[in-house]
mmCIF file of C-alpha atoms in Angstrom:
data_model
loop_
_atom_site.group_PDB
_atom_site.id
_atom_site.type_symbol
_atom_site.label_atom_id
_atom_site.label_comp_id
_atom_site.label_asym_id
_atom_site.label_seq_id
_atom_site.Cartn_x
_atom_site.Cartn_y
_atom_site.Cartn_z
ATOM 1 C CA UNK A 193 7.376 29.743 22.556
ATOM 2 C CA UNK A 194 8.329 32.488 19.793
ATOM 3 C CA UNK A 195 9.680 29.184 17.532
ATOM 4 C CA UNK A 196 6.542 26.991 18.469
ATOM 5 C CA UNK A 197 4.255 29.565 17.485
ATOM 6 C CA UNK A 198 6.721 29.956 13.994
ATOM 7 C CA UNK A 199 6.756 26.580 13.196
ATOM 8 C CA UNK A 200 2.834 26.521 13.738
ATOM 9 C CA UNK A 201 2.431 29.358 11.505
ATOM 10 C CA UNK A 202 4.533 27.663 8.690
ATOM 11 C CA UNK A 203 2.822 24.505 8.920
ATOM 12 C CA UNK A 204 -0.397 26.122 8.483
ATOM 13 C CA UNK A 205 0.691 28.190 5.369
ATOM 14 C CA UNK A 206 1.965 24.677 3.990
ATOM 15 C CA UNK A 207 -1.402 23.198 4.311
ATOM 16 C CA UNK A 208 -2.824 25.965 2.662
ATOM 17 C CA UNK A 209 -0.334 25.754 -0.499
ATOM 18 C CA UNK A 210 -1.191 22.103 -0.750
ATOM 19 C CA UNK A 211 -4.995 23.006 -0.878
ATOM 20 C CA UNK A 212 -4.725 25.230 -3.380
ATOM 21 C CA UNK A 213 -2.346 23.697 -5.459
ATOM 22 C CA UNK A 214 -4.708 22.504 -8.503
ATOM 23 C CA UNK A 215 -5.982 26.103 -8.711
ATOM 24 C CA UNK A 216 -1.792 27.052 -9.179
ATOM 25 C CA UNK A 217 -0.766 23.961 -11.433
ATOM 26 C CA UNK A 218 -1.673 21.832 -13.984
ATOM 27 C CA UNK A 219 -2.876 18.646 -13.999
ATOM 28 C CA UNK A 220 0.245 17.058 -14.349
ATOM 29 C CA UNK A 221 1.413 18.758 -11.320
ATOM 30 C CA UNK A 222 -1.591 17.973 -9.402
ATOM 31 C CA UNK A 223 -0.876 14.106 -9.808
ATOM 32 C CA UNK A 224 2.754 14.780 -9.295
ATOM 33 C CA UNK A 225 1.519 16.288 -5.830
ATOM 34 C CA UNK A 226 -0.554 13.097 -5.541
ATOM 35 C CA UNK A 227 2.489 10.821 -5.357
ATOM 36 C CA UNK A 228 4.306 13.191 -3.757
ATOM 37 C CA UNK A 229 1.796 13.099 -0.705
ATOM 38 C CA UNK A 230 1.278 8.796 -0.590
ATOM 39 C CA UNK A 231 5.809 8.778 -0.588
ATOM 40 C CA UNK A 232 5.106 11.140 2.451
ATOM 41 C CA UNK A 233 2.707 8.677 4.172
ATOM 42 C CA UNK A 234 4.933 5.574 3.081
ATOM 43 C CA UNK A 235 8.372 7.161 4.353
ATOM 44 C CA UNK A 236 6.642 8.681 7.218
ATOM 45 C CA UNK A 237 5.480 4.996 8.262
ATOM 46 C CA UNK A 238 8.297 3.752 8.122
ATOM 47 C CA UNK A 239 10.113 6.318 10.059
ATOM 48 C CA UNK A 240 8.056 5.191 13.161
ATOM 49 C CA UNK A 241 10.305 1.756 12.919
ATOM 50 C CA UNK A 242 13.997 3.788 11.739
ATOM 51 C CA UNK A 243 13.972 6.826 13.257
ATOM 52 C CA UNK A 244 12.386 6.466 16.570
ATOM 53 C CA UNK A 245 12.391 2.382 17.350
ATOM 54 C CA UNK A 246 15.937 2.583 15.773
ATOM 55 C CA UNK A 247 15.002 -0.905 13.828
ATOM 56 C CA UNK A 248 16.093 -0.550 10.341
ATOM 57 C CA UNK A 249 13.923 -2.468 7.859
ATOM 58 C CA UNK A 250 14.202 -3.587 4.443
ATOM 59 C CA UNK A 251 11.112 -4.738 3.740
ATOM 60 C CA UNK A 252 8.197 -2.072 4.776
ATOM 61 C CA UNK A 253 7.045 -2.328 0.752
ATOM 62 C CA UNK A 254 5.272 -5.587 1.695
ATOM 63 C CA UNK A 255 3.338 -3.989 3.676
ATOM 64 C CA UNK A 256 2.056 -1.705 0.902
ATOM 65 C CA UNK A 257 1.962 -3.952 -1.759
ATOM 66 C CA UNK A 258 -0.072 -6.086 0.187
ATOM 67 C CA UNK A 259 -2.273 -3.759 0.796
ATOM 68 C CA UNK A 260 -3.302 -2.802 -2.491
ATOM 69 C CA UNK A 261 -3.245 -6.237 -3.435
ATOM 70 C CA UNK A 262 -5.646 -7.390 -0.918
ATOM 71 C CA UNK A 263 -7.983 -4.296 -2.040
ATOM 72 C CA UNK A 264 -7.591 -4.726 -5.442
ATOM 73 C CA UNK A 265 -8.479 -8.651 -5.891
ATOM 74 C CA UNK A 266 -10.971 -8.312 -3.492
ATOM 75 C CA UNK A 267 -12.500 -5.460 -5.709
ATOM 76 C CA UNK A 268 -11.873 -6.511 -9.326
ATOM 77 C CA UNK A 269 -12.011 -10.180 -8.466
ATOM 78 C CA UNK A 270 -14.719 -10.580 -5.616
ATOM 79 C CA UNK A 271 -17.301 -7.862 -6.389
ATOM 80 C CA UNK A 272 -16.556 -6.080 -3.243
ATOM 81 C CA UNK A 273 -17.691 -2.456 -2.762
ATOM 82 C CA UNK A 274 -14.342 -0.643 -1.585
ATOM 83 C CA UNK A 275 -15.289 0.139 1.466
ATOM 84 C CA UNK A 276 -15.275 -3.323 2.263
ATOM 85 C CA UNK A 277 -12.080 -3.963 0.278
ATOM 86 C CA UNK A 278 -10.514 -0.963 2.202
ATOM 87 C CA UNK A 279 -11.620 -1.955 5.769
ATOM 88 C CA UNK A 280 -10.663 -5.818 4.694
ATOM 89 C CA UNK A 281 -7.412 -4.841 3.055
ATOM 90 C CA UNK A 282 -6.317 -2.611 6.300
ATOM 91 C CA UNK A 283 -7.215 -5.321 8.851
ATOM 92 C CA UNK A 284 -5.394 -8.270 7.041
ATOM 93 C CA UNK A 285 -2.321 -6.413 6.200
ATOM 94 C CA UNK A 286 -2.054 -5.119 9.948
ATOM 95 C CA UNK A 287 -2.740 -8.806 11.182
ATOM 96 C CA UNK A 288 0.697 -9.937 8.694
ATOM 97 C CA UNK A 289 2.415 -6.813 10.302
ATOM 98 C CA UNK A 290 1.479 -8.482 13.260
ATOM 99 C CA UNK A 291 3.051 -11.917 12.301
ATOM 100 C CA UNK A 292 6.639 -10.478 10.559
ATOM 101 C CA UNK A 293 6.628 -8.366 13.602
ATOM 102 C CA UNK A 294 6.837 -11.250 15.734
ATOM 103 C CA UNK A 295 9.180 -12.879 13.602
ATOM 104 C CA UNK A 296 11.522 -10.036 12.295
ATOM 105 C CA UNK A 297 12.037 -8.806 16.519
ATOM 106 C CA UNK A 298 13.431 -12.555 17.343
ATOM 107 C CA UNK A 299 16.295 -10.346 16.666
ATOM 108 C CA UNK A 300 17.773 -6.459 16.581
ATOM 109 C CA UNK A 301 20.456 -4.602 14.204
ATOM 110 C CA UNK A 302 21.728 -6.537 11.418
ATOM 111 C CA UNK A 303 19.392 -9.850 12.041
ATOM 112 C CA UNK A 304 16.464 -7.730 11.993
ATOM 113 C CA UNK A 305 17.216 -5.724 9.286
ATOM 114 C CA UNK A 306 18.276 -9.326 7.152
ATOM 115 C CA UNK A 307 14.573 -10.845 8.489
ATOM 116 C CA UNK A 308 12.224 -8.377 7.320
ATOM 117 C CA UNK A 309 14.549 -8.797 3.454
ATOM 118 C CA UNK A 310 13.998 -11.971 3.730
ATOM 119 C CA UNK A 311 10.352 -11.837 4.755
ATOM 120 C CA UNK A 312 9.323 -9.030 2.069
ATOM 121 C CA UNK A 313 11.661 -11.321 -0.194
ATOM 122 C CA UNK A 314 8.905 -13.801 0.824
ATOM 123 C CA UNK A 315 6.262 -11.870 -0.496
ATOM 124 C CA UNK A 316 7.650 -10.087 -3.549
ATOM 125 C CA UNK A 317 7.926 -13.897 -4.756
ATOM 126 C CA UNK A 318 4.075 -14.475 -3.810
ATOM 127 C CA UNK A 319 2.988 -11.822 -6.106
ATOM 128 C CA UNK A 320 5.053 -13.483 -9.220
ATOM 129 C CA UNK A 321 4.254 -17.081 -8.670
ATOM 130 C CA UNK A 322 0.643 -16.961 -7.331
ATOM 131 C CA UNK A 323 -0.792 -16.349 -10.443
ATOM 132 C CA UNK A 324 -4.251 -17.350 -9.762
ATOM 133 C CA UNK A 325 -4.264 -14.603 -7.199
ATOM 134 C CA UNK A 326 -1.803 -12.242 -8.677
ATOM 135 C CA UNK A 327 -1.917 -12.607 -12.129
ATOM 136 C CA UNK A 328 1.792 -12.841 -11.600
ATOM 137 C CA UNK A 329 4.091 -10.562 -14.151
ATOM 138 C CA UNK A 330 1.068 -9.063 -15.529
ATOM 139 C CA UNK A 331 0.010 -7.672 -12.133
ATOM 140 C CA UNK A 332 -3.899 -6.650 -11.599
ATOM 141 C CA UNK A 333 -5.851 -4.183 -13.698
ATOM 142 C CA UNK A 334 -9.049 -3.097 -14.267
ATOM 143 C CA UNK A 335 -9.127 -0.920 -10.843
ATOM 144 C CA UNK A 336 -11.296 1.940 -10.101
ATOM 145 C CA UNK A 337 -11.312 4.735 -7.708
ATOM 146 C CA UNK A 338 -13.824 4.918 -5.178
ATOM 147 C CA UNK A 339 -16.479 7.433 -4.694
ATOM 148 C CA UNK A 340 -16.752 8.446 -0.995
ATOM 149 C CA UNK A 341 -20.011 10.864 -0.726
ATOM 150 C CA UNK A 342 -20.681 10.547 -4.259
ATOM 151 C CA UNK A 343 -17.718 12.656 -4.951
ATOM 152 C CA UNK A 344 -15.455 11.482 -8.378
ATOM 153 C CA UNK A 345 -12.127 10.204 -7.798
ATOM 154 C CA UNK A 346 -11.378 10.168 -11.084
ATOM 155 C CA UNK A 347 -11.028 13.723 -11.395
ATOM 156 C CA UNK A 348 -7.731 14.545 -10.648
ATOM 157 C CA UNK A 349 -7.989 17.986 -7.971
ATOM 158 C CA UNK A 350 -10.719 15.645 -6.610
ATOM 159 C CA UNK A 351 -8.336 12.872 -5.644
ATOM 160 C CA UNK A 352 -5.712 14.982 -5.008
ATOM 161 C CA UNK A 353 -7.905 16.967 -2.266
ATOM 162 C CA UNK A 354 -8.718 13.238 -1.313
ATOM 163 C CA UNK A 355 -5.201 11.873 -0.727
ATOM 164 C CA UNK A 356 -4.054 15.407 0.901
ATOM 165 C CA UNK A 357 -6.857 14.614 3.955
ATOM 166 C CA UNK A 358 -5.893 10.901 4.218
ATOM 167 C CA UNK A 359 -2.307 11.934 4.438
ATOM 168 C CA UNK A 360 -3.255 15.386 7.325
ATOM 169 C CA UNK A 361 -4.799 12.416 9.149
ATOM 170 C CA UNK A 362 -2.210 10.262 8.994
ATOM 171 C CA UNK A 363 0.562 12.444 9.583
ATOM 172 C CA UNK A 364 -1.483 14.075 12.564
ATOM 173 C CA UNK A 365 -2.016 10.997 14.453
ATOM 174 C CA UNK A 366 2.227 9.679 13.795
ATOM 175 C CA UNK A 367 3.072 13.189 15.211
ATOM 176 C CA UNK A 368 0.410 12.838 18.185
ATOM 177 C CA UNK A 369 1.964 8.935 18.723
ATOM 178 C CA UNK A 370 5.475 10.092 18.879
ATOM 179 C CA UNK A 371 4.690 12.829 21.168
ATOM 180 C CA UNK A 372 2.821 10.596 23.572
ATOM 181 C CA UNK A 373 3.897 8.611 26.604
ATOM 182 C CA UNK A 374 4.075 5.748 24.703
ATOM 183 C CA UNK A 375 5.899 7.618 22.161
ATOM 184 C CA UNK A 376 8.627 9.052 24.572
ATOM 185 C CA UNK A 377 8.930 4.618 25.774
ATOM 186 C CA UNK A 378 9.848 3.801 21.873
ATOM 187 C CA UNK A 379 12.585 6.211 21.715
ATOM 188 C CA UNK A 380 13.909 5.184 25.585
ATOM 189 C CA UNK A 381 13.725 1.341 23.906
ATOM 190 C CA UNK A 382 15.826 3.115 20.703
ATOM 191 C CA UNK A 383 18.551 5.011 23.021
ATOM 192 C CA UNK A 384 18.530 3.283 26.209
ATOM 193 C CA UNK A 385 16.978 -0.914 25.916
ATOM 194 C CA UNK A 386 18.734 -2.476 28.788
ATOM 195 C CA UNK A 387 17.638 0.475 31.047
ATOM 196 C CA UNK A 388 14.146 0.290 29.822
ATOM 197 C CA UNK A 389 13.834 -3.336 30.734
ATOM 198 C CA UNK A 390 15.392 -3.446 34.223
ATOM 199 C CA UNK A 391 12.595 -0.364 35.039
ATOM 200 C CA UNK A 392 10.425 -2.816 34.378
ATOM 201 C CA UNK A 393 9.112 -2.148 30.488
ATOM 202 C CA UNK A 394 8.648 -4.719 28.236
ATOM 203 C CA UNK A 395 10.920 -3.941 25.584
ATOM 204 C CA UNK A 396 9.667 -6.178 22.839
ATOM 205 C CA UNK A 397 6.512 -6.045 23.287
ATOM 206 C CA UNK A 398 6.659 -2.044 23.172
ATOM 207 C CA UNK A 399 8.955 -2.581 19.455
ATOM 208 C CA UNK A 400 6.325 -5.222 18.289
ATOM 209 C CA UNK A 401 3.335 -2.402 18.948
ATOM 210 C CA UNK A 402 5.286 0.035 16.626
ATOM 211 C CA UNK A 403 6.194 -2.711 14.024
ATOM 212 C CA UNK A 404 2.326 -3.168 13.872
ATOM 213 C CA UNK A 405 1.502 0.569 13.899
ATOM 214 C CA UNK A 406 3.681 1.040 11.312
ATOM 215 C CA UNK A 407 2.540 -1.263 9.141
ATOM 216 C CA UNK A 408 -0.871 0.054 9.025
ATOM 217 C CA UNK A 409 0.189 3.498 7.844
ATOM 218 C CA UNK A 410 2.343 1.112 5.534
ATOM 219 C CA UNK A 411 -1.508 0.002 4.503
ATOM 220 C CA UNK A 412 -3.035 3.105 4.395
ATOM 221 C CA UNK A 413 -0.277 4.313 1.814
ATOM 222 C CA UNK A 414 -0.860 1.115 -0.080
ATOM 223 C CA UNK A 415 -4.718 1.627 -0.158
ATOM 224 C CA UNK A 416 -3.630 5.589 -2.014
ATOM 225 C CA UNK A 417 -1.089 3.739 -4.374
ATOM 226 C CA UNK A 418 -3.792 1.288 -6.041
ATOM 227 C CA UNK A 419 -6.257 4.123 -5.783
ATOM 228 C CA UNK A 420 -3.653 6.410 -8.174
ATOM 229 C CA UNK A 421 -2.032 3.939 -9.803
ATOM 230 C CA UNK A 422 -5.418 1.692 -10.427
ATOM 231 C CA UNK A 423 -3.144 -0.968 -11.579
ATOM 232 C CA UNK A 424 -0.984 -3.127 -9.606
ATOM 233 C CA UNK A 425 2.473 -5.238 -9.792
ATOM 234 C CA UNK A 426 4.456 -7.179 -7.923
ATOM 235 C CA UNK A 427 7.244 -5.221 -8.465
ATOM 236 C CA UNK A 428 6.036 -2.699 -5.644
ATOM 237 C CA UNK A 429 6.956 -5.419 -2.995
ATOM 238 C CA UNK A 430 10.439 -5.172 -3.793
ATOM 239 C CA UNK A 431 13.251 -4.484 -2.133
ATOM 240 C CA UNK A 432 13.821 -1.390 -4.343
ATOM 241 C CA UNK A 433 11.350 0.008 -3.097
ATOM 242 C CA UNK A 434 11.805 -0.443 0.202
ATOM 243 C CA UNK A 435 15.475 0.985 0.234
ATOM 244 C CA UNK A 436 13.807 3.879 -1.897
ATOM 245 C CA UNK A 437 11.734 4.682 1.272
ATOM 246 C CA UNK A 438 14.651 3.935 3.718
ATOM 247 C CA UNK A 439 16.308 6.205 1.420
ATOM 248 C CA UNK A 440 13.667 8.997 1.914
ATOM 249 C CA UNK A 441 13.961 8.527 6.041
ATOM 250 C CA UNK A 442 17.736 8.906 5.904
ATOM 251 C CA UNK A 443 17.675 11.784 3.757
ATOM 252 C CA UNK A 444 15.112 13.716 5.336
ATOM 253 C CA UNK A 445 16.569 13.005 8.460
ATOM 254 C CA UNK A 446 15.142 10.221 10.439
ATOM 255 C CA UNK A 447 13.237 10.271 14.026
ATOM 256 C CA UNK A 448 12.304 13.537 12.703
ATOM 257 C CA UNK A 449 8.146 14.248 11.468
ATOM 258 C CA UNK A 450 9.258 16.451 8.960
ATOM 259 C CA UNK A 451 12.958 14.558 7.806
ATOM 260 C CA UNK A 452 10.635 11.704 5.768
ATOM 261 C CA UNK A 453 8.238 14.066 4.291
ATOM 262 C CA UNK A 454 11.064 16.471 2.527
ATOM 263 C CA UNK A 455 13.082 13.516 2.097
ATOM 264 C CA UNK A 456 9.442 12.163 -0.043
ATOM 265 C CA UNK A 457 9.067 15.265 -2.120
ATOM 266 C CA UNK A 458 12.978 14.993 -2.824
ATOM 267 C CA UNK A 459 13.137 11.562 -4.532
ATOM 268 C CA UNK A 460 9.605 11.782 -5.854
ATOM 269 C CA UNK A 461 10.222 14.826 -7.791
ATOM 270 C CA UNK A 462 13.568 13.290 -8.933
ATOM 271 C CA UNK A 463 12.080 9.916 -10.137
ATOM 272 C CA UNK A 464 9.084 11.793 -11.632
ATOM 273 C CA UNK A 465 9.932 15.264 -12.655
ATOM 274 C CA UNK A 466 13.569 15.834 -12.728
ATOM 275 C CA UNK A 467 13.796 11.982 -15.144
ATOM 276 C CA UNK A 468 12.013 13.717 -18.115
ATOM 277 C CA UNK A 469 14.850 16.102 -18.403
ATOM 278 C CA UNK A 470 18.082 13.859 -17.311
ATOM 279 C CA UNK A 471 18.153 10.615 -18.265
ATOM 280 C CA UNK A 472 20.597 9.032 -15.630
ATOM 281 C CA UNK A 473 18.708 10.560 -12.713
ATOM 282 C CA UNK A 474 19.776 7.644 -10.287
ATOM 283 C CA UNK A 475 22.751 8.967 -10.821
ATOM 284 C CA UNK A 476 21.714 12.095 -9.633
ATOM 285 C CA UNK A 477 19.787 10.788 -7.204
ATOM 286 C CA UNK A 478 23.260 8.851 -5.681
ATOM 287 C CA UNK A 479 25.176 12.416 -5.512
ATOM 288 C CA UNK A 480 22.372 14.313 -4.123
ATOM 289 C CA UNK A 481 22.721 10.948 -1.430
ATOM 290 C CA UNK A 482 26.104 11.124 -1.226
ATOM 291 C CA UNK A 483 26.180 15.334 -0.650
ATOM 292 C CA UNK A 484 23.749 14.877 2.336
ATOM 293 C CA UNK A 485 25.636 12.176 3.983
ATOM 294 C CA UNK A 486 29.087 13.764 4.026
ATOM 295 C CA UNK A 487 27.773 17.366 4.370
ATOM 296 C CA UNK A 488 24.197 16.555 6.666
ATOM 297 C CA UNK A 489 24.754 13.237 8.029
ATOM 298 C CA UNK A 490 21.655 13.683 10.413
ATOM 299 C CA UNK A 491 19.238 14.926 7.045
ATOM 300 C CA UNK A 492 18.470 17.481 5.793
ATOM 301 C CA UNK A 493 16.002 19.279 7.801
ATOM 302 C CA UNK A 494 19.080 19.354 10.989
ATOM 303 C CA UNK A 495 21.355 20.201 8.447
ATOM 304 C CA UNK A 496 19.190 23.345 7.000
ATOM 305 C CA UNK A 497 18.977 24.134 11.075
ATOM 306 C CA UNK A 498 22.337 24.359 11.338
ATOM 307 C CA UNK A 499 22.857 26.310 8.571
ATOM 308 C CA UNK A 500 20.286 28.658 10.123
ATOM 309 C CA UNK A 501 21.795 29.132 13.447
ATOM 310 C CA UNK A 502 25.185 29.431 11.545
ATOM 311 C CA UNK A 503 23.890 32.103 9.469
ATOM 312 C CA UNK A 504 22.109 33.885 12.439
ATOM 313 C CA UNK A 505 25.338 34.044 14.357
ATOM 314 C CA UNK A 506 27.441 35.260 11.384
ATOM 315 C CA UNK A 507 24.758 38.507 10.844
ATOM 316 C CA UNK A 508 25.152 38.811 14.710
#
C-alpha cells in the first residue's frame, strides 16, 4: 500500500513538473519537451503490441505516418477544417490497422515481425511514388496548427500544454487497458497461447483487438507529429523509425507503462539535445544500447529497481 501510495505521489509531482515546465525553460526546451511527450505516446503504443501481446513489430511508423498524412492532405489539399481531418485521419488509419492486423497475425515470432516490414515497407514506398498524393521526396508543407477553443497553437507553451493533455489521456486510458480484464487476457495470450485457447479464448482475435488499439495511439501520435512538425515526409514511415521506437520499448523496459516513456525521453534527448554537442551520437546512442542490454536486460526502469532493493539491503 505504502509503495502504491509512493508511486502515486511521484507520478503526481511528475505531472506537475511537466506543467510547469515553460515557466522553468526556454523555448527551445519547451519544444524539446514537445517531442519528448509525442516519442512517449508513439513508444507507449507500440508497447501494447511488444511488451504485453509479445508481437514484435517493425513497422508501427506506418501507422503514424499515415496518420499525419491523411490529416495533412486532407487539410492543405481538401480545405478541410482539422477537426474533420483529425476525426477522418484517426478513423482511416485505425481501419488499415485493422487490415495489416489481419494480415501481419496470419503468423507469430519471426513471420510476424518480417510481415508488418514488409507491410510498412509497403507504405514507406507509397509516400515516395504517389506523388500526386504525396508530393513524393518533397513531402507536404504548408501545414498549420489547429486552434481548439480559439486557443493558438502556434505559441509554443500553448502547444506544449496541448500535447502534454493529449498524451495524460492517452497514457491514462493504455494504463487503464492493460490493467483491465481484457488487459490481464493479452498478457495470458503473450505467456501462456495454447492454454488460453483450449479455455476457450479466441486467441487471435484477442491479438488482432490490440494490433488495432495500438494503431490508433500509433494515430493519435501521428496527428501531434504533423501538428509540431507542420511539414511532412515520407521518410517517417520508415523502418528507422520504427526500430527507433522498438528501440525506446526495449530500453525502457517493455510490458512496462513507464519502460517506453523513459526509454522516449532517453533517445529523444540524445537525437535532439545531446547531437548538438557530439557529433556521432548514434554511436552513443549504440553503447548506451549496448550498456542496458548486458547490464539491464529487462530495461531500465527493472534495472534501476534492482539497484534499489540492492542498495536498500546493503544500508540494512
Amino acid at each position: 500500500r505504502k509503495g502504491h501510495d509512493r508511486r502515486r505521489g511521484l507520478l503526481a509531482l511528475l505531472l506537475v513538473l511537466l506543467a510547469l515546465l515553460p515557466w522553468m525553460a526556454g523555448e527551445y526546451f519547451v519544444n524539446l519537451g514537445s517531442q519528448i511527450l509525442i516519442a512517449m505516446v508513439f513508444a507507449a503504443s507500440l508497447n501494447l503490441l511488444v511488451g504485453y501481446a509479445g508481437l514484435t513489430s517493425l513497422g508501427h511508423a506506418s501507422f503514424l505516418g499515415l496518420s499525419a498524412y491523411i490529416s495533412a492532405w486532407l487539410v492543405v489539399r481538401m480545405g478541410l477544417n482539422h477537426a474533420s481531418a483529425a476525426l477522418a485521419a484517426l478513423s482511416l488509419t485505425t481501419l488499415i490497422g485493422m487490415l495489416f492486423g489481419w494480415i501481419a497475425l496470419r503468423a507469430s515470432g519471426l513471420g510476424f515481425l518480417m510481415l508488418t516490414l514488409a507491410l510498412s515497407q509497403i507504405v514507406w514506398g507509397l509516400g515516395y511514388r504517389w506523388v500526386s498524393v504525396t508530393n513524393g521526396d518533397n513531402g507536404l508543407s504548408g501545414l498549420t496548427r489547429p486552434q481548439p477553443f480559439g486557443v493558438d497553437l502556434n505559441v509554443s507553451n500553448n502547444f506544449y500544454w496541448f500535447v502534454l493533455l493529449v498524451a495524460c489521456l492517452c497514457l491514462f486510458l493504455m494504463a487503464r487497458l492493460v490493467h483491465s480484464p481484457f488487459g490481464a487476457s493479452i498478457r495470458g495470450t503473450r505467456d501462456q497461447a495454447r492454454r488460453m485457447s483450449a479455455l476457450g479464448f479466441n486467441v487471435w482475435g484477442i491479438r488482432w483487438v490490440t494490433f488495432v488499439i495500438a494503431s490508433f495511439f500509433g494515430a493519435v501520435a501521428g496527428l501531434l507529429y504533423v501538428y509540431f512538425h507542420k511539414y511532412i515526409h515520407p521518410s517517417v514511415m520508415s523502418v528507422t523509425v520504427s526500430a527507433e521506437a522498438l528501440l525506446c520499448v526495449i530500453a525502457g523496459g517493455a510490458g512496462t507503462l513507464s519502460g517506453p516513456l523513459l526509454g522516449a525521453f532517453l533517445v529523444v534527448v540524445l537525437k535532439n539535445y545531446v547531437s548538438e554537442y557530439v557529433e556521432r551520437w548514434n554511436m552513443l546512442l549504440g553503447f548506451v544500447f549496448l550498456f542496458i542490454v548486458i547490464f539491464m536486460p529487462a530495461g531500465l526502469v527493472s534495472g534501476i529497481e534492482a539497484l534499489k532493493r540492492r542498495v536498500m539491503r546493503s544500508k540494512t
